[in-house]
Backbone as a ProteinNet text record, in pm:
[ID]
protein_1_A
[PRIMARY]
XXXXXXXXXXXXXXXXXXXXXXXXXXXXXXXXXXXXXXXXXXXXXXXXXXXXXXXXXXXXXXXXXXXXXXXXXXXXXXXXXXXXXXXXXXXXXXXXXXXXXXXXXXXXXXXXXXXXXXXXXXXXXXXXXXXXXXXXXXXXXXXXXXXXXXXXXXXXXXXXXXXXXXXXXXXXXXXXXXXXXXXXXXXXXXXXXXXXXXXXXXXXXXX
[TERTIARY]
-20398.4	-20500.5	-20591.9	-20704.2	-20837.7	-20908.4	-21005.1	-21077.8	-21201.4	-21291.4	-21416.5	-21469.2	-21492.9	-21514.2	-21601.4	-21683.5	-21740.3	-21706.5	-21668	-21649.6	-21759.3	-21732.9	-21828.2	-21963.5	-21925.5	-22081.8	-22114.4	-22057.5	-22149.7	-22058.1	-21990.8	-21900.8	-21827.8	-21845.3	-21793.8	-21651	-21568.2	-21407.4	-21397.6	-21305.9	-21234.2	-21104.9	-21005.5	-20840.5	-20804.8	-20671.8	-20611.3	-20461.4	-20381.2	-20248.3	-20177.6	-20040.9	-20004.3	-19831.5	-19747.8	-19623	-19578.4	-19506.6	-19458.3	-19343.4	-19330.4	-19220.8	-19088.7	-18968.5	-18945.9	-19008	-19085.9	-19135.7	-19021.1	-18894.5	-18833.6	-18754.3	-18741.7	-18694	-18777.9	-18884.8	-18993.3	-19088.1	-19119.1	-19218.7	-19352.2	-19442.3	-19586	-19667.2	-19769.9	-19857.1	-19996.5	-20076.8	-20218	-20266.1	-20379.3	-20502	-20632.6	-20647.7	-20772.2	-20911.5	-20986.6	-21129.4	-21221.2	-21279.4	-21390.8	-21514.2	-21573.1	-21691.4	-21793.7	-21817.5	-21927.3	-21914	-21762	-21707.3	-21633.2	-21587.2	-21479.6	-21319.8	-21318.1	-21187.3	-21104.8	-20973.8	-20887	-20762.7	-20668.7	-20546.3	-20460	-20313.6	-20187.3	-20112.7	-20103.1	-19994	-19898.6	-19747.6	-19623	-19675.3	-19645.5	-19587.9	-19482	-19447	-19306.9	-19270.8	-19142.5	-19092.7	-19153.2	-19199.8	-19258.6	-19296.2	-19318	-19383.8	-19453.1	-19567.9	-19662.7	-19646.8	-19717.5	-19717.4	-19782.9	-19914.2	-19967	-20015.4	-20003	-20042.5	-20164.4	-20183.9	-20317.1	-20347.9	-20480.7	-20536.7	-20651.8	-20658	-20814.2	-20847.9	-20958.2	-21012	-21046.5	-20999.3	-21005.9	-21145.4	-21200.1	-21311.5	-21294.5	-21161.2	-21114	-21123.7	-21188.9	-21178.6	-21041.5	-20937	-20824.4	-20805	-20705.5	-20664.8	-20539.5	-20512.1	-20424.1	-20364.2	-20198.2	-20178.9	-20020	-20050.1	-19898.3	-19852	-19731.4	-19681.2	-19563.8	-19522.8	-19450.1	-19312.4	-19183.2	-19082.9	-19010.2	-18977.9	-18983.2	-19138.4	-19136.8	-19284.4	-19253.9	-19360.5	-19390.1	-19519	-19547.3	-19679.5	-19715.5	-19837.9	-19877.4	-20001.3	-20047.7	-20163.9	-20197.5	-20335.8	-20382.9	-20497.7	-20516	-20633.6	-20696.6	-20798.7	-20890.1	-20928.2	-20949.2	-21016	-20909.5	-20797.6	-20700.7	-20617.8	-20596	-20504.7	-20370.1	-20363.3	-20219.8	-20185.1	-20046.6	-19992.1	-19900.3	-19886	-19816.4	-19741	-19603.2	-19537.6	-19529.6	-19548	-19575.1	-19474.9	-19427.4	-19338.9	-19257.4	-19153.6	-19111.4	-19158.8	-19212.6	-19266.7	-19139.9	-19155.8	-19031	-19004.9	-19125.6	-19103.9	-19070.2	-19064.3	-19063.2	-19128.9	-19279.1	-19420.5	-19519.3	-19614.9	-19754.2	-19840.5	-19904.4	-19972.5	-20125.1	-20168.1	-20307.7	-20356.2	-20486.5	-20499.8	-20683.2	-20680	-20817.4	-20848.9	-20953.6	-21030.1	-21069.3	-20961.1	-21025.8	-21154.7	-21228.1	-21330.1	-21283	-21171.9	-21125.6	-21076.7	-21119.3	-21081.5	-20962.1	-20854.9	-20707.6	-20706.7	-20620.9	-20589.1	-20493.1	-20504.9	-20403.3	-20363	-20213.1	-20162.5	-20092	-20110.3	-20051.1	-19943.4	-19830.8	-19715.2	-19637.5	-19531.1	-19456.1	-19322.5	-19253.8	-19253	-19253.1	-19242.2	-19250.9	-19352.2	-19505.5	-19631.8	-19672	-19626.2	-19633.8	-19766.5	-19770.6	-19884.4	-19813.9	-19871.2	-19855.6	-19975.8	-19955.9	-20095.9	-20089.5	-20183.3	-20167.3	-20308.3	-20276.1	-20373.9	-20409.9	-20506.7	-20551.8	-20607.7	-20649.4	-20633.2	-20487.9	-20384.5	-20243.3	-20158.8	-20214.2	-20144.9	-20010.8	-20002.3	-19880.9	-19873.6	-19767.8	-19749.1	-19717.2	-19690.5	-19609	-19623.8	-19524.6	-19493	-19537.7	-19612.7	-19623.3	-19538.7	-19437.3	-19370.1	-19455.1	-19373.4	-19416.2	-19569.3	-19643	-19757.9	-19692.5	-19625.7	-19544.6	-19366.4	-19360.5	-19189.8	-19112.9	-19205.3	-19141.6	-19184.2	-19208.1	-19285.4	-19197.9	-19221.9	-19125.1	-19170.2	-19060.1	-19070.3	-19047.8	-19068.2	-19197.5	-19309.1	-19384.6	-19508.4	-19587	-19746.7	-19793.5	-19908	-19956.1	-20032.8	-20165.4	-20245.5	-20291.3	-20420	-20489	-20596.9	-20582.7	-20634.3	-20613.7	-20757.3	-20745.7	-20844.8	-20815.6	-20896.4	-20892.1	-21013.9	-21021.4	-21120.7	-21079.4	-21142.7	-21130.1	-20977.7	-20880.4	-20740.5	-20643	-20727	-20658.3	-20629.2	-20535.8	-20521.4	-20523.2	-20618.1	-20608.7	-20540.2	-20470.8	-20393	-20417.2	-20480.8	-20470.3	-20345.1	-20238.6	-20105.5	-20118.1	-20061.1	-19985.1	-19861.3	-19798.4	-19680.9	-19682.1	-19551.6	-19539.1	-19435.5	-19355.6	-19257.7	-19291	-19260	-19321.3	-19456.7	-19516.6	-19645.7	-19733.9	-19849.5	-19921.4	-20008	-19966.1	-20024.9	-20097.8	-20219.6	-20282.8	-20300.4	-20294.1	-20362.8	-20370.3	-20420.6	-20450	-20354.4	-20299.8	-20242.5	-20271.8	-20266.7	-20324.4	-20219.9	-20248.9	-20141.7	-20247.3	-20223	-20268.2	-20183.6	-20272.4	-20187.4	-20159.5	-20215.6	-20183.7	-20086.4	-20031.7	-19878.6	-19805.5	-19820.5	-19789.2	-19772.1	-19865.2	-19853.2	-19908.7	-19826.7	-19854.2	-19890.8	-19997.8	-20064.2	-20115.2	-20088.5	-20111.6	-20193.1	-20305.6	-20382.3	-20405.8	-20441.1	-20451.8	-20286	-20174.8	-20040.5	-20026.3	-20101.7	-20061.6	-20145.4	-20197	-20257.4	-20402.1	-20490.5	-20636.8	-20619.5	-20741.9	-20741.1	-20750.9	-20797.7	-20749.7	-20769.1	-20777.1	-20785	-20821.1	-20783.8	-20852.6	-20822.7	-20970.4	-20990.4	-21012.6	-20971.1	-21024.1	-21150.9	-21254.7	-21350.7	-21444.8	-21498.2	-21602.6	-21750.8	-21819.6	-21945.6	-22030.5	-22170.5	-22289	-22321.4	-22290.9	-22324.8	-22220.9	-22099.3	-21969.8	-21845.5	-21889.4	-21798.1	-21684.9	-21531.3	-21456.7	-21441.3	-21420.3	-21434.5	-21329.2	-21260.3	-21144.3	-21250.4	-21279.4	-21338.4	-21275.3	-21272.7	-21221.7	-21287.6	-21203.1	-21289.4	-21267.7	-21358	-21336.5	-21387.4	-21347.2	-21383.4	-21514.5	-21594	-21748.1	-21845.7	-21923.4	-22021.9	-22149.6
8671.2	8737.2	8765.5	8785.9	8836.1	8898.5	9014.4	9098.9	9139.6	9132	9208.9	9327.3	9417.1	9543.3	9626.8	9733.3	9821.3	9982.2	10081.8	10193.8	10259.7	10381.3	10458.4	10484.1	10503.1	10518.6	10378.9	10296.5	10180.7	10070.3	10152.8	10063.7	9946.1	9799.9	9718.9	9643.6	9640.5	9568.3	9428.1	9379.2	9250.7	9288	9246.5	9285.5	9129.3	9096.8	8988.1	9038.9	8984.8	9002.1	8871.1	8869	8782.1	8831.7	8707.3	8754.9	8622.4	8665.8	8563.5	8486.2	8361.5	8284.5	8324.5	8334.3	8301.8	8421.1	8403.2	8526.4	8608	8574.1	8624.6	8721.1	8717	8781.7	8885.5	8884.1	8976	9039.5	9155.3	9220.8	9190.7	9191.3	9168.9	9253.8	9189.7	9273.1	9263.6	9342.9	9368.8	9365.7	9261.3	9264.6	9310	9427.4	9507.2	9507	9472.8	9472.4	9576.8	9633.6	9702.9	9659.1	9604.1	9501.5	9540.2	9669.7	9780.4	9784.6	9821.7	9834.2	9752.3	9649.9	9548	9578.1	9714.6	9763.8	9710.2	9654.3	9608.6	9662.1	9652.9	9694.2	9627.6	9603.8	9530	9639.5	9654	9742.3	9639	9712.9	9624.9	9738.3	9629.1	9692.7	9680	9605.7	9559.1	9451.2	9424.9	9262.3	9228.5	9067.7	9061	8898.7	8815.5	8690.6	8676.5	8614.6	8590.9	8749.3	8737.7	8853.7	8989.8	8952.7	9086.9	8984.1	9044.9	8948.8	9011.6	9133	9220	9331.4	9362	9473.1	9505.3	9638.8	9690.1	9833.4	9840.5	9934.7	10081.8	10202	10314.7	10389.7	10477.8	10587.1	10666.1	10689	10752.4	10681.8	10522.2	10463.3	10430.1	10402.4	10363.1	10216.1	10134.7	10011	10036	9997	10000.1	9858	9806	9695.8	9657	9538.3	9520.3	9382.3	9371.3	9235.2	9189.6	9091.9	9024	8981.1	8964.6	8911.7	8968.5	9075	9203.2	9249.1	9357.7	9409.8	9564	9576.9	9713.9	9767.2	9889.7	9940.8	10021.1	9976.4	10055.2	10114	10194.8	10256.7	10242.5	10183.1	10156.8	10226.3	10316.5	10399	10309.1	10227.5	10190.8	10298.3	10400.5	10530.5	10547.9	10604.9	10662	10581.9	10436.7	10320.5	10369	10444	10492.5	10406.4	10390.8	10318.6	10401.8	10413.6	10489.9	10432.9	10433	10340.5	10447.2	10359.2	10461.8	10420.8	10314	10265.8	10140	10113.9	9977.2	9925.7	9807.7	9776.5	9780.1	9827.9	9817.4	9660	9596.9	9422.2	9374.4	9223.4	9174.5	9144.3	9113.6	9105.9	9202.8	9222.6	9266.9	9145.4	9144.9	9002.7	9033.3	9122.9	9149.5	9302.2	9323.5	9470.7	9470.9	9617.3	9642.5	9802.5	9839.1	9977.1	10009.6	10072.7	10117.4	10190.5	10231	10337.6	10469.2	10487	10650.1	10663.1	10573.3	10571.8	10523.8	10500.7	10476.2	10332.5	10285.8	10134.5	10071.5	9988.1	9932.6	9818	9768.8	9661.7	9604.5	9456.1	9371.6	9310.5	9267.5	9228.7	9094.6	9073	8913.4	8919.1	8887.9	8819.4	8882.1	8982.3	9097.5	9107.3	9098.8	9091.6	9263	9354.7	9469.2	9537.3	9667.4	9717.1	9855.3	9872.7	9997.1	10051.3	10159.1	10241.9	10313.9	10317.9	10428.7	10505.4	10667.4	10751.1	10793.7	10786.9	10819	10999	11038.1	11192.7	11245.1	11174	11243.2	11178.3	11052.8	10982	10938.7	10914.1	10873.6	10754.5	10667.3	10550.1	10599.7	10496.2	10513.2	10394.4	10365.9	10219.9	10252.7	10166.6	10176.2	10075.6	9992.9	9906.4	9777.6	9696.3	9564.4	9606.6	9522.4	9527.3	9481.7	9387.2	9329.8	9322.8	9419.6	9445.9	9341.8	9255.4	9117.1	8956.4	8998.9	8885.2	8773	8653.5	8516.5	8520.9	8518.9	8524.9	8366.6	8352.9	8453.4	8462.1	8544	8594.2	8675.7	8648.2	8707	8823.4	8945.1	8999	8956.4	8841.6	8767.7	8872.2	8922.4	9011.2	9169.6	9252.8	9387.9	9496.2	9574.2	9674.9	9796.5	9899	10016.2	10105.3	10157.3	10293.5	10338.3	10480.7	10568.2	10570.2	10587.3	10602.8	10479.7	10370.4	10260.5	10175.7	10083.3	9978.9	9848.8	9743.6	9614.1	9501.9	9421.6	9313.5	9155.7	9070.7	8947.9	8879.2	8841	8800.2	8645	8615.5	8450	8423	8386.3	8334.3	8193.9	8176	8049.8	7959.1	8017.6	7985	7869.9	7728.9	7633.1	7572.8	7618.2	7598.3	7712.9	7709.6	7841.3	7909.6	8035.3	8113	8228.5	8227.1	8347.3	8474.2	8582	8683.3	8811.1	8905.2	9020.6	9150	9219.9	9336.8	9478.4	9570.7	9716.3	9793.5	9930.6	10028.4	10146.7	10225.9	10350.4	10464.1	10517.3	10589.7	10759	10781	10924.7	10908.8	10828.8	10796.4	10693.1	10601.9	10471.8	10391.5	10392.1	10321.2	10190.3	10086.5	9909	9841.5	9755.2	9673.3	9544	9423.1	9287.9	9229.6	9149.8	9055.5	8909.6	8865.4	8711.8	8644.7	8694.6	8679.8	8512.3	8463.1	8319	8254.4	8279.3	8239.7	8196.8	8189.9	8139.9	8021.6	7955.5	7799.7	7777.3	7871.4	7875.9	7967.2	7967.9	8108.8	8228	8368.8	8486.2	8571	8658.8	8729.8	8844.5	8979.7	9111.3	9118.5	9157.4	9183.8	9293	9318	9466	9388.5	9428.4	9389.5	9480.4	9421.9	9493	9634.9	9619.5	9756.5	9860	9825.1	9945.3	9904.5	9832.4	9818.5	9708.5	9715.3	9609.9	9504.1	9379.9	9252.3	9192.6	9119.7	9032.3	8885.5	8815.6	8710	8608	8492.3	8367	8282.5	8177.1	8080.1	7981.3	7880	7735.2	7645.8	7526	7435.7	7357.1	7352.5	7290.5	7238.4	7160.9	7113	7138.4
9166.3	9243.2	9170.3	9171.8	9121	9184.4	9138.6	9205.7	9107.1	9193.3	9088.1	9196.4	9111.6	9196.4	9089	9180.4	9083.5	9141.8	9049.4	9060.4	9141	9192.5	9233.9	9135.2	9040.7	8927.8	8870.4	8930.3	8895.9	8787.3	8735.5	8630.9	8694	8624.8	8685	8627.1	8715.4	8667.8	8744.4	8650	8685.7	8665.4	8756.6	8754.4	8804.5	8736.4	8758	8790.7	8881.2	8914.6	8877.2	8768.4	8726.8	8726.4	8721.1	8672.2	8574.9	8462.6	8354.4	8455.6	8402.6	8449.9	8366.7	8453.5	8616.3	8674	8766.7	8846.6	8905.5	8981.7	9036.9	8919.2	8809.7	8695.6	8653.5	8635.9	8548.7	8640.1	8618.8	8714	8687.9	8800.8	8812.8	8737	8689	8585.8	8636.7	8570.7	8590.8	8477.9	8471.9	8350.5	8394.2	8357.4	8406.9	8284.1	8316.1	8194.6	8262.6	8170.8	8226.2	8133.1	8242.6	8184.9	8130.4	8126.1	8049.1	7910.1	7892.7	7748.7	7678	7771.3	7715.6	7675.9	7741	7728.1	7825.4	7787.8	7873.8	7876.9	7970.5	7995.5	8041.6	8018.8	8069.6	8135.4	8275.7	8306.4	8395.9	8378.7	8456.4	8583	8723.6	8831.4	8891.7	8952.2	9021.7	9033.3	9077.1	9117.9	9237.9	9242.9	9348.1	9332.5	9452	9423.4	9558.5	9563	9434.3	9354.6	9231.4	9173.3	9256.5	9309.6	9416.2	9502.5	9642.6	9759.9	9797	9784.3	9870.6	9802	9826.5	9734.9	9789.8	9777.6	9856.8	9744.4	9759.4	9678.7	9735.2	9716.7	9782.7	9753.5	9825.9	9797.3	9670.6	9645.1	9548.2	9406.3	9405.9	9279	9233.7	9326	9273.3	9382.7	9297.6	9392.8	9437.8	9556.5	9633.3	9630.3	9598.4	9581	9638.9	9723.5	9765.2	9720.4	9679.7	9621.9	9757.4	9727.8	9820.3	9776.8	9849.8	9844.9	9711.1	9696.7	9805	9764.2	9885.5	9914.7	9865.7	9745.4	9699.6	9689.3	9735.3	9735.2	9600.7	9538.1	9426.1	9443.7	9343.4	9329.7	9176.3	9153.7	8998.1	8993.7	8902.9	8831.9	8738	8770.6	8643.3	8552.4	8585.5	8494.2	8393.8	8474.8	8360.9	8310.9	8361.3	8340.5	8402.9	8487.3	8518.2	8653.1	8661.2	8811.9	8869	8979.5	9088.7	9176.2	9187.8	9290	9427	9554	9663.8	9749.7	9764.3	9865.5	9863.5	9931.5	9953.9	10090	10108.1	10267.1	10344.8	10480.5	10582.6	10597.1	10606.3	10597.5	10495.3	10469.8	10341.9	10244	10297.6	10211.2	10274.4	10207	10207.8	10206.4	10327.4	10336.4	10303.8	10398.2	10408.8	10369.7	10338.6	10310.3	10355.8	10394.4	10430.9	10433.6	10393.6	10404.6	10549.7	10615.6	10736.6	10758.3	10845.9	10858	10837.4	10862.3	10829.4	10690	10584.9	10440.9	10411.8	10499.4	10470.5	10440.5	10379.3	10328.5	10407.6	10500.5	10589.3	10548.4	10554.8	10485.5	10620.7	10650.5	10726.5	10691.7	10735.8	10674	10730.7	10661.4	10697.9	10664.5	10755.3	10865.5	10998.2	10991.6	11133	11194.2	11121.6	11158	11179.4	11098	11123.6	11033.6	11046.9	10975.4	10906.6	10760.1	10708.5	10642	10611	10546.8	10405.4	10333.4	10241.1	10201.5	10244.7	10289.9	10123.7	10078	9944.7	9909	10043.5	10038	9999.3	10052.5	10053.8	9939.1	9911.7	9821.1	9890.5	9984.2	10067.5	10145.1	10157.8	10254.8	10371.9	10481.7	10588	10652.6	10735.4	10800.2	10973.1	11027.3	11191.6	11265.1	11163.1	11255.7	11264.3	11380.1	11429.4	11523.4	11526.9	11628.5	11745.2	11789.4	11901.7	11873.2	11969.5	12004	12018.7	12084.4	12142.7	12057.4	11944.8	11878.4	11846.9	11822.4	11801.8	11657.3	11584.1	11429.8	11400.4	11266.7	11154	11197.4	11183.1	11209	11118.8	11112.4	11007.7	11076.6	11020.1	11052	10963.9	10990.5	10893.9	10852.6	10931.2	10866.6	10969.2	10895.8	10952.3	10951.4	11039.1	11036.1	11088.7	11089.9	11158.5	11174.9	11307.6	11351.7	11455.8	11452	11594.4	11599.1	11548.5	11565.2	11588.1	11632.8	11649.9	11527.2	11485.2	11388.2	11478	11430	11470.9	11401.5	11447.8	11367.8	11423.6	11347.9	11388.7	11374.2	11455.5	11464.1	11455	11369.3	11385	11379	11517.3	11523	11476.6	11374.7	11304.8	11405.9	11490.2	11583.5	11672.5	11668.5	11744	11742	11626.7	11597.3	11596.3	11545.1	11513.9	11671	11677.1	11784.6	11751.2	11786.7	11731.9	11861.1	11854.7	11947.7	11881.6	11929.1	11910.9	11922	11810.1	11822.6	11773.6	11882.8	11854.7	11844.1	11793.4	11752.9	11737.2	11861.7	11883.2	11784.8	11697.7	11603.6	11664.1	11741.9	11790.7	11861.4	11927.1	12022.8	11984.9	11861.8	11852.7	11948.2	12046.2	12171	12114.2	12160.3	12109.4	12218.3	12184	12318.5	12225.2	12308.8	12261.1	12383.1	12318.4	12379.8	12381.3	12452.5	12462.2	12388	12436.7	12396.1	12413	12530.4	12517.4	12429.7	12327.3	12223.5	12233.4	12166.5	12148.2	12102.3	12142.6	12096.5	11938.8	11873.1	11726	11684.4	11533.4	11470.2	11489.9	11486.9	11495.8	11388.1	11366.6	11241.9	11290.1	11196.6	11215.9	11131.3	11161.7	11080.2	11095.2	11014.7	11044	11002	11143.3	11141.3	11050.1	11035.9	10944.1	11045.6	11167.1	11259.5	11225.9	11140.3	11123.9	11232.5	11331.4	11420.4	11390.8	11433	11413.8	11539	11493.1	11565.9	11566.1	11667.6	11645.1	11711.4	11556.2	11569.8	11592.2	11686.1	11694.5	11609.4	11536	11421.2	11506.7	11509.6	11545.1	11437	11410.1	11322.8	11390.6	11333.5	11395.5	11290.1	11313	11210.3	11257.5
[MASK]
+++++++++++++++++++++++++++++++++++++++++++++++++++++++++++++++++++++++++++++++++++++++++++++++++++++++++++++++++++++++++++++++++++++++++++++++++++++++++++++++++++++++++++++++++++++++++++++++++++++++++++++++

């Protein structure tokens, strides 16, 4: 994994995630470079394969990181160079990550197709469980987003072929609803539009 980003003061960084071989034996590591002054750091994170499977930048200028198999949630502060362990994933893998409209970072998981979150205002993580309580496993939360008290996940079931549909979790009461469970004809993606709204976008192959 590699990510280029700018902090709120405009400072550019590039960060790589990697694991020395054999990956099951050694912890994941971050190599972060401040592109404005050339200062670089290598930080040890947690056991996981692939090394870092998902990442999102918070409004607090920190990176929230998820690893896979096993899944661990970490926070890296590129200003101080510190790392902080948050929690172990209720599922096996952290698969997708995205900052919601509420400033909270949300993670999609595999193989239970669930959702977790990290709130930078409290520095706490939380699991929301599976999007679909009757899902056919294994399945991914392929992409994820959140706004107005709802979490949206594009679910891909792998059992018997690829089946895409939408899962929604209402945070206030943990109600869970699925849409298009019979499956859409092509892949589905949760995406934030230029208007600030979140959309479930059907991706079609066309020329």
